[in-house]
mmCIF file of C-alpha atoms in Angstrom:
data_model
loop_
_atom_site.group_PDB
_atom_site.id
_atom_site.type_symbol
_atom_site.label_atom_id
_atom_site.label_comp_id
_atom_site.label_asym_id
_atom_site.label_seq_id
_atom_site.Cartn_x
_atom_site.Cartn_y
_atom_site.Cartn_z
ATOM 1 C CA THR A 16 67.271 13.413 62.868
ATOM 2 C CA HIS A 17 63.660 14.713 62.571
ATOM 3 C CA ALA A 18 64.611 17.593 59.977
ATOM 4 C CA GLU A 19 66.170 15.036 57.682
ATOM 5 C CA LYS A 20 63.338 12.761 57.937
ATOM 6 C CA VAL A 21 60.762 15.178 56.896
ATOM 7 C CA GLY A 22 62.888 16.288 53.954
ATOM 8 C CA ALA A 23 64.905 19.213 54.997
ATOM 9 C CA ASP A 24 67.944 19.808 52.783
ATOM 10 C CA ALA A 25 70.148 21.321 55.393
ATOM 11 C CA ALA A 26 69.926 22.319 59.154
ATOM 12 C CA LEU A 27 71.026 25.533 60.870
ATOM 13 C CA ILE A 28 71.787 24.390 64.391
ATOM 14 C CA VAL A 29 72.227 27.029 67.201
ATOM 15 C CA THR A 30 74.911 26.740 69.791
ATOM 16 C CA PRO A 31 73.141 25.399 73.009
ATOM 17 C CA TYR A 32 71.771 28.012 75.263
ATOM 18 C CA TYR A 33 71.194 28.207 78.884
ATOM 19 C CA ASN A 34 73.625 25.600 80.047
ATOM 20 C CA LYS A 35 76.667 27.250 79.057
ATOM 21 C CA PRO A 36 78.796 24.519 77.561
ATOM 22 C CA THR A 37 82.503 24.552 77.510
ATOM 23 C CA GLN A 38 84.340 24.576 73.861
ATOM 24 C CA GLU A 39 84.587 20.897 74.277
ATOM 25 C CA GLY A 40 80.908 20.586 75.164
ATOM 26 C CA LEU A 41 80.191 22.689 72.146
ATOM 27 C CA TYR A 42 82.377 20.457 69.987
ATOM 28 C CA GLN A 43 80.711 17.268 71.404
ATOM 29 C CA HIS A 44 77.097 18.823 70.675
ATOM 30 C CA TYR A 45 77.832 19.333 67.071
ATOM 31 C CA LYS A 46 79.781 16.071 66.739
ATOM 32 C CA SER A 47 77.019 14.102 67.885
ATOM 33 C CA ILE A 48 74.545 15.786 65.434
ATOM 34 C CA ASN A 49 76.942 15.345 62.917
ATOM 35 C CA ASP A 50 77.174 11.633 63.402
ATOM 36 C CA LYS A 51 73.418 11.136 63.664
ATOM 37 C CA CYS A 52 72.394 12.701 60.369
ATOM 38 C CA GLY A 53 73.284 12.945 56.840
ATOM 39 C CA ILE A 54 72.268 16.424 55.856
ATOM 40 C CA PRO A 55 74.467 19.331 55.548
ATOM 41 C CA ILE A 56 74.717 21.489 59.071
ATOM 42 C CA LEU A 57 75.382 25.035 59.472
ATOM 43 C CA ILE A 58 76.918 26.171 63.052
ATOM 44 C CA TYR A 59 74.778 29.093 64.410
ATOM 45 C CA ASN A 60 77.109 30.940 66.663
ATOM 46 C CA ILE A 61 74.988 33.742 68.571
ATOM 47 C CA PRO A 62 76.488 34.547 71.715
ATOM 48 C CA GLY A 63 73.954 37.465 72.304
ATOM 49 C CA ARG A 64 71.342 34.959 72.580
ATOM 50 C CA SER A 65 72.969 31.829 73.862
ATOM 51 C CA VAL A 66 75.442 33.415 76.138
ATOM 52 C CA ILE A 67 78.258 31.275 74.796
ATOM 53 C CA ASP A 68 80.588 32.113 71.974
ATOM 54 C CA MET A 69 82.170 29.300 70.160
ATOM 55 C CA SER A 70 85.828 29.784 69.600
ATOM 56 C CA VAL A 71 87.501 29.905 66.256
ATOM 57 C CA ASP A 72 89.656 26.877 67.401
ATOM 58 C CA THR A 73 86.506 24.812 68.360
ATOM 59 C CA MET A 74 84.829 25.652 64.895
ATOM 60 C CA ALA A 75 88.316 24.728 63.220
ATOM 61 C CA ARG A 76 87.906 21.190 64.744
ATOM 62 C CA LEU A 77 84.206 20.962 63.653
ATOM 63 C CA PHE A 78 85.229 22.069 60.002
ATOM 64 C CA GLU A 79 86.823 18.507 59.727
ATOM 65 C CA LEU A 80 83.294 16.677 60.245
ATOM 66 C CA LYS A 81 81.627 15.504 57.151
ATOM 67 C CA ASN A 82 78.280 17.259 57.587
ATOM 68 C CA ILE A 83 79.478 20.583 58.967
ATOM 69 C CA VAL A 84 79.695 22.815 55.736
ATOM 70 C CA GLY A 85 79.474 26.351 57.240
ATOM 71 C CA VAL A 86 78.761 28.804 60.014
ATOM 72 C CA LYS A 87 76.287 31.660 60.497
ATOM 73 C CA ASP A 88 78.503 33.882 62.817
ATOM 74 C CA ALA A 89 76.198 36.165 64.576
ATOM 75 C CA SER A 90 79.077 37.456 66.970
ATOM 76 C CA GLY A 91 79.629 40.954 65.414
ATOM 77 C CA ASN A 92 83.251 40.305 66.113
ATOM 78 C CA MET A 93 85.377 41.021 62.831
ATOM 79 C CA GLU A 94 88.360 39.770 64.448
ATOM 80 C CA GLN A 95 86.551 36.385 64.992
ATOM 81 C CA GLY A 96 85.024 36.318 61.560
ATOM 82 C CA ALA A 97 88.331 36.838 59.801
ATOM 83 C CA GLY A 98 89.886 34.186 61.842
ATOM 84 C CA ILE A 99 86.989 31.725 60.787
ATOM 85 C CA ILE A 100 87.614 32.634 57.139
ATOM 86 C CA GLU A 101 91.298 32.205 57.454
ATOM 87 C CA GLN A 102 91.197 28.847 59.247
ATOM 88 C CA SER A 103 88.362 27.348 57.166
ATOM 89 C CA PRO A 104 88.646 25.094 54.129
ATOM 90 C CA THR A 105 87.898 26.958 50.822
ATOM 91 C CA ASP A 106 84.664 25.031 50.309
ATOM 92 C CA PHE A 107 83.251 25.970 54.058
ATOM 93 C CA LEU A 108 80.633 28.675 53.838
ATOM 94 C CA VAL A 109 81.019 31.499 56.297
ATOM 95 C CA PHE A 110 77.866 33.799 56.565
ATOM 96 C CA SER A 111 77.331 36.665 58.684
ATOM 97 C CA GLY A 112 74.412 36.543 60.977
ATOM 98 C CA ASP A 113 75.145 40.342 62.010
ATOM 99 C CA ASP A 114 73.629 42.829 59.592
ATOM 100 C CA GLU A 115 76.005 45.588 60.592
ATOM 101 C CA THR A 116 79.293 43.604 59.962
ATOM 102 C CA ALA A 117 77.786 41.474 57.002
ATOM 103 C CA ILE A 118 79.549 43.508 54.168
ATOM 104 C CA PRO A 119 82.665 44.004 55.830
ATOM 105 C CA LEU A 120 82.828 40.275 56.727
ATOM 106 C CA THR A 121 81.871 39.554 53.051
ATOM 107 C CA LEU A 122 84.717 41.672 51.851
ATOM 108 C CA LEU A 123 86.955 39.699 53.939
ATOM 109 C CA GLY A 124 86.255 36.445 52.102
ATOM 110 C CA GLY A 125 82.815 35.532 53.576
ATOM 111 C CA ASP A 126 80.174 34.100 51.637
ATOM 112 C CA GLY A 127 77.245 36.591 52.456
ATOM 113 C CA VAL A 128 74.743 36.762 55.175
ATOM 114 C CA ILE A 129 71.701 35.239 56.737
ATOM 115 C CA SER A 130 70.132 38.724 57.460
ATOM 116 C CA VAL A 131 67.335 40.398 59.528
ATOM 117 C CA VAL A 132 67.480 43.678 57.724
ATOM 118 C CA GLY A 133 67.500 41.842 54.295
ATOM 119 C CA GLY A 134 63.887 40.827 55.231
ATOM 120 C CA GLY A 135 62.698 44.352 54.962
ATOM 121 C CA PHE A 136 65.043 45.594 52.134
ATOM 122 C CA PRO A 137 66.056 42.623 50.398
ATOM 123 C CA LYS A 138 67.158 44.172 46.903
ATOM 124 C CA ALA A 139 69.282 47.034 48.693
ATOM 125 C CA PHE A 140 70.779 44.780 51.086
ATOM 126 C CA LYS A 141 71.666 42.170 48.614
ATOM 127 C CA ASN A 142 73.107 44.657 46.354
ATOM 128 C CA GLY A 143 75.532 45.559 49.079
ATOM 129 C CA ILE A 144 76.341 41.868 49.557
ATOM 130 C CA ASP A 145 76.829 41.400 46.009
ATOM 131 C CA LEU A 146 79.230 44.430 45.757
ATOM 132 C CA ALA A 147 81.249 42.827 48.496
ATOM 133 C CA LEU A 148 81.462 39.479 46.956
ATOM 134 C CA GLU A 149 82.515 41.454 43.570
ATOM 135 C CA LYS A 150 85.306 43.140 46.014
ATOM 136 C CA ASN A 151 84.043 46.438 45.044
ATOM 137 C CA GLU A 152 84.956 47.870 48.464
ATOM 138 C CA VAL A 153 84.020 51.415 47.796
ATOM 139 C CA GLU A 154 80.496 50.852 46.909
ATOM 140 C CA ALA A 155 79.914 48.183 49.323
ATOM 141 C CA ILE A 156 81.241 50.092 52.300
ATOM 142 C CA ARG A 157 79.052 53.259 50.910
ATOM 143 C CA ILE A 158 75.937 50.979 51.165
ATOM 144 C CA ASN A 159 77.016 49.554 54.483
ATOM 145 C CA LYS A 160 77.217 53.125 55.930
ATOM 146 C CA GLU A 161 73.740 53.866 54.496
ATOM 147 C CA PHE A 162 72.195 51.039 56.226
ATOM 148 C CA LYS A 163 73.871 51.647 59.812
ATOM 149 C CA PRO A 164 70.931 53.867 60.922
ATOM 150 C CA VAL A 165 68.331 51.598 59.648
ATOM 151 C CA ILE A 166 70.159 48.657 61.440
ATOM 152 C CA ASP A 167 70.301 50.717 64.550
ATOM 153 C CA LEU A 168 66.564 51.623 64.352
ATOM 154 C CA LEU A 169 65.483 48.006 63.511
ATOM 155 C CA TYR A 170 67.337 46.579 66.576
ATOM 156 C CA GLN A 171 66.460 49.366 68.996
ATOM 157 C CA GLU A 172 63.626 47.220 70.622
ATOM 158 C CA GLY A 173 65.664 44.031 70.014
ATOM 159 C CA ASN A 174 65.133 41.599 67.259
ATOM 160 C CA PRO A 175 62.563 40.583 65.810
ATOM 161 C CA ALA A 176 60.455 43.583 66.842
ATOM 162 C CA GLY A 177 61.944 46.198 64.384
ATOM 163 C CA ILE A 178 61.676 43.745 61.299
ATOM 164 C CA LYS A 179 58.196 42.738 62.079
ATOM 165 C CA ALA A 180 57.227 46.407 62.373
ATOM 166 C CA VAL A 181 58.791 46.985 58.792
ATOM 167 C CA SER A 182 57.301 44.116 57.326
ATOM 168 C CA GLN A 183 53.801 45.246 58.458
ATOM 169 C CA LEU A 184 54.529 48.666 57.344
ATOM 170 C CA LEU A 185 55.409 47.352 53.839
ATOM 171 C CA GLY A 186 52.236 45.137 53.856
ATOM 172 C CA LEU A 187 54.357 41.879 54.096
ATOM 173 C CA CYS A 188 52.322 40.623 56.870
ATOM 174 C CA GLU A 189 49.171 41.254 58.891
ATOM 175 C CA LYS A 190 48.869 42.612 62.238
#
């Protein structure tokens, strides 16, 4: 793949959008990428953007491929997240891609988050994830509740508008 040729250490590969593939189509998509490269691949399941939700059963088939090392699940579906954690090998990485459910998913056994809100509030949000990784449920849930209004506000106009505005206000980027 191009990413591998230019020196990427890994690739985050989104589920195909627009075409609405079947679950078998999703499996074949990732298998084809897996078979053509030698770098680690993270599945990026983001049904809100791609209009297709990869099932836990399809992911479980992908867990067996040599380069598929994890998933960024942005479904926001805790039942699905729990199923991914339950069915995946112990060395398979399960990251939340949904800030609102990132801390609860991590408490269930996930590995953390690839975050939007963390881009604007990295120390505070990381603290919540770290507490969840340490299984400090009371404090992690407290931080999750504190971030709920921030997350709601950031996503009010859709992602990435909110986090870009915060980044500008914090002087992290220019107009």
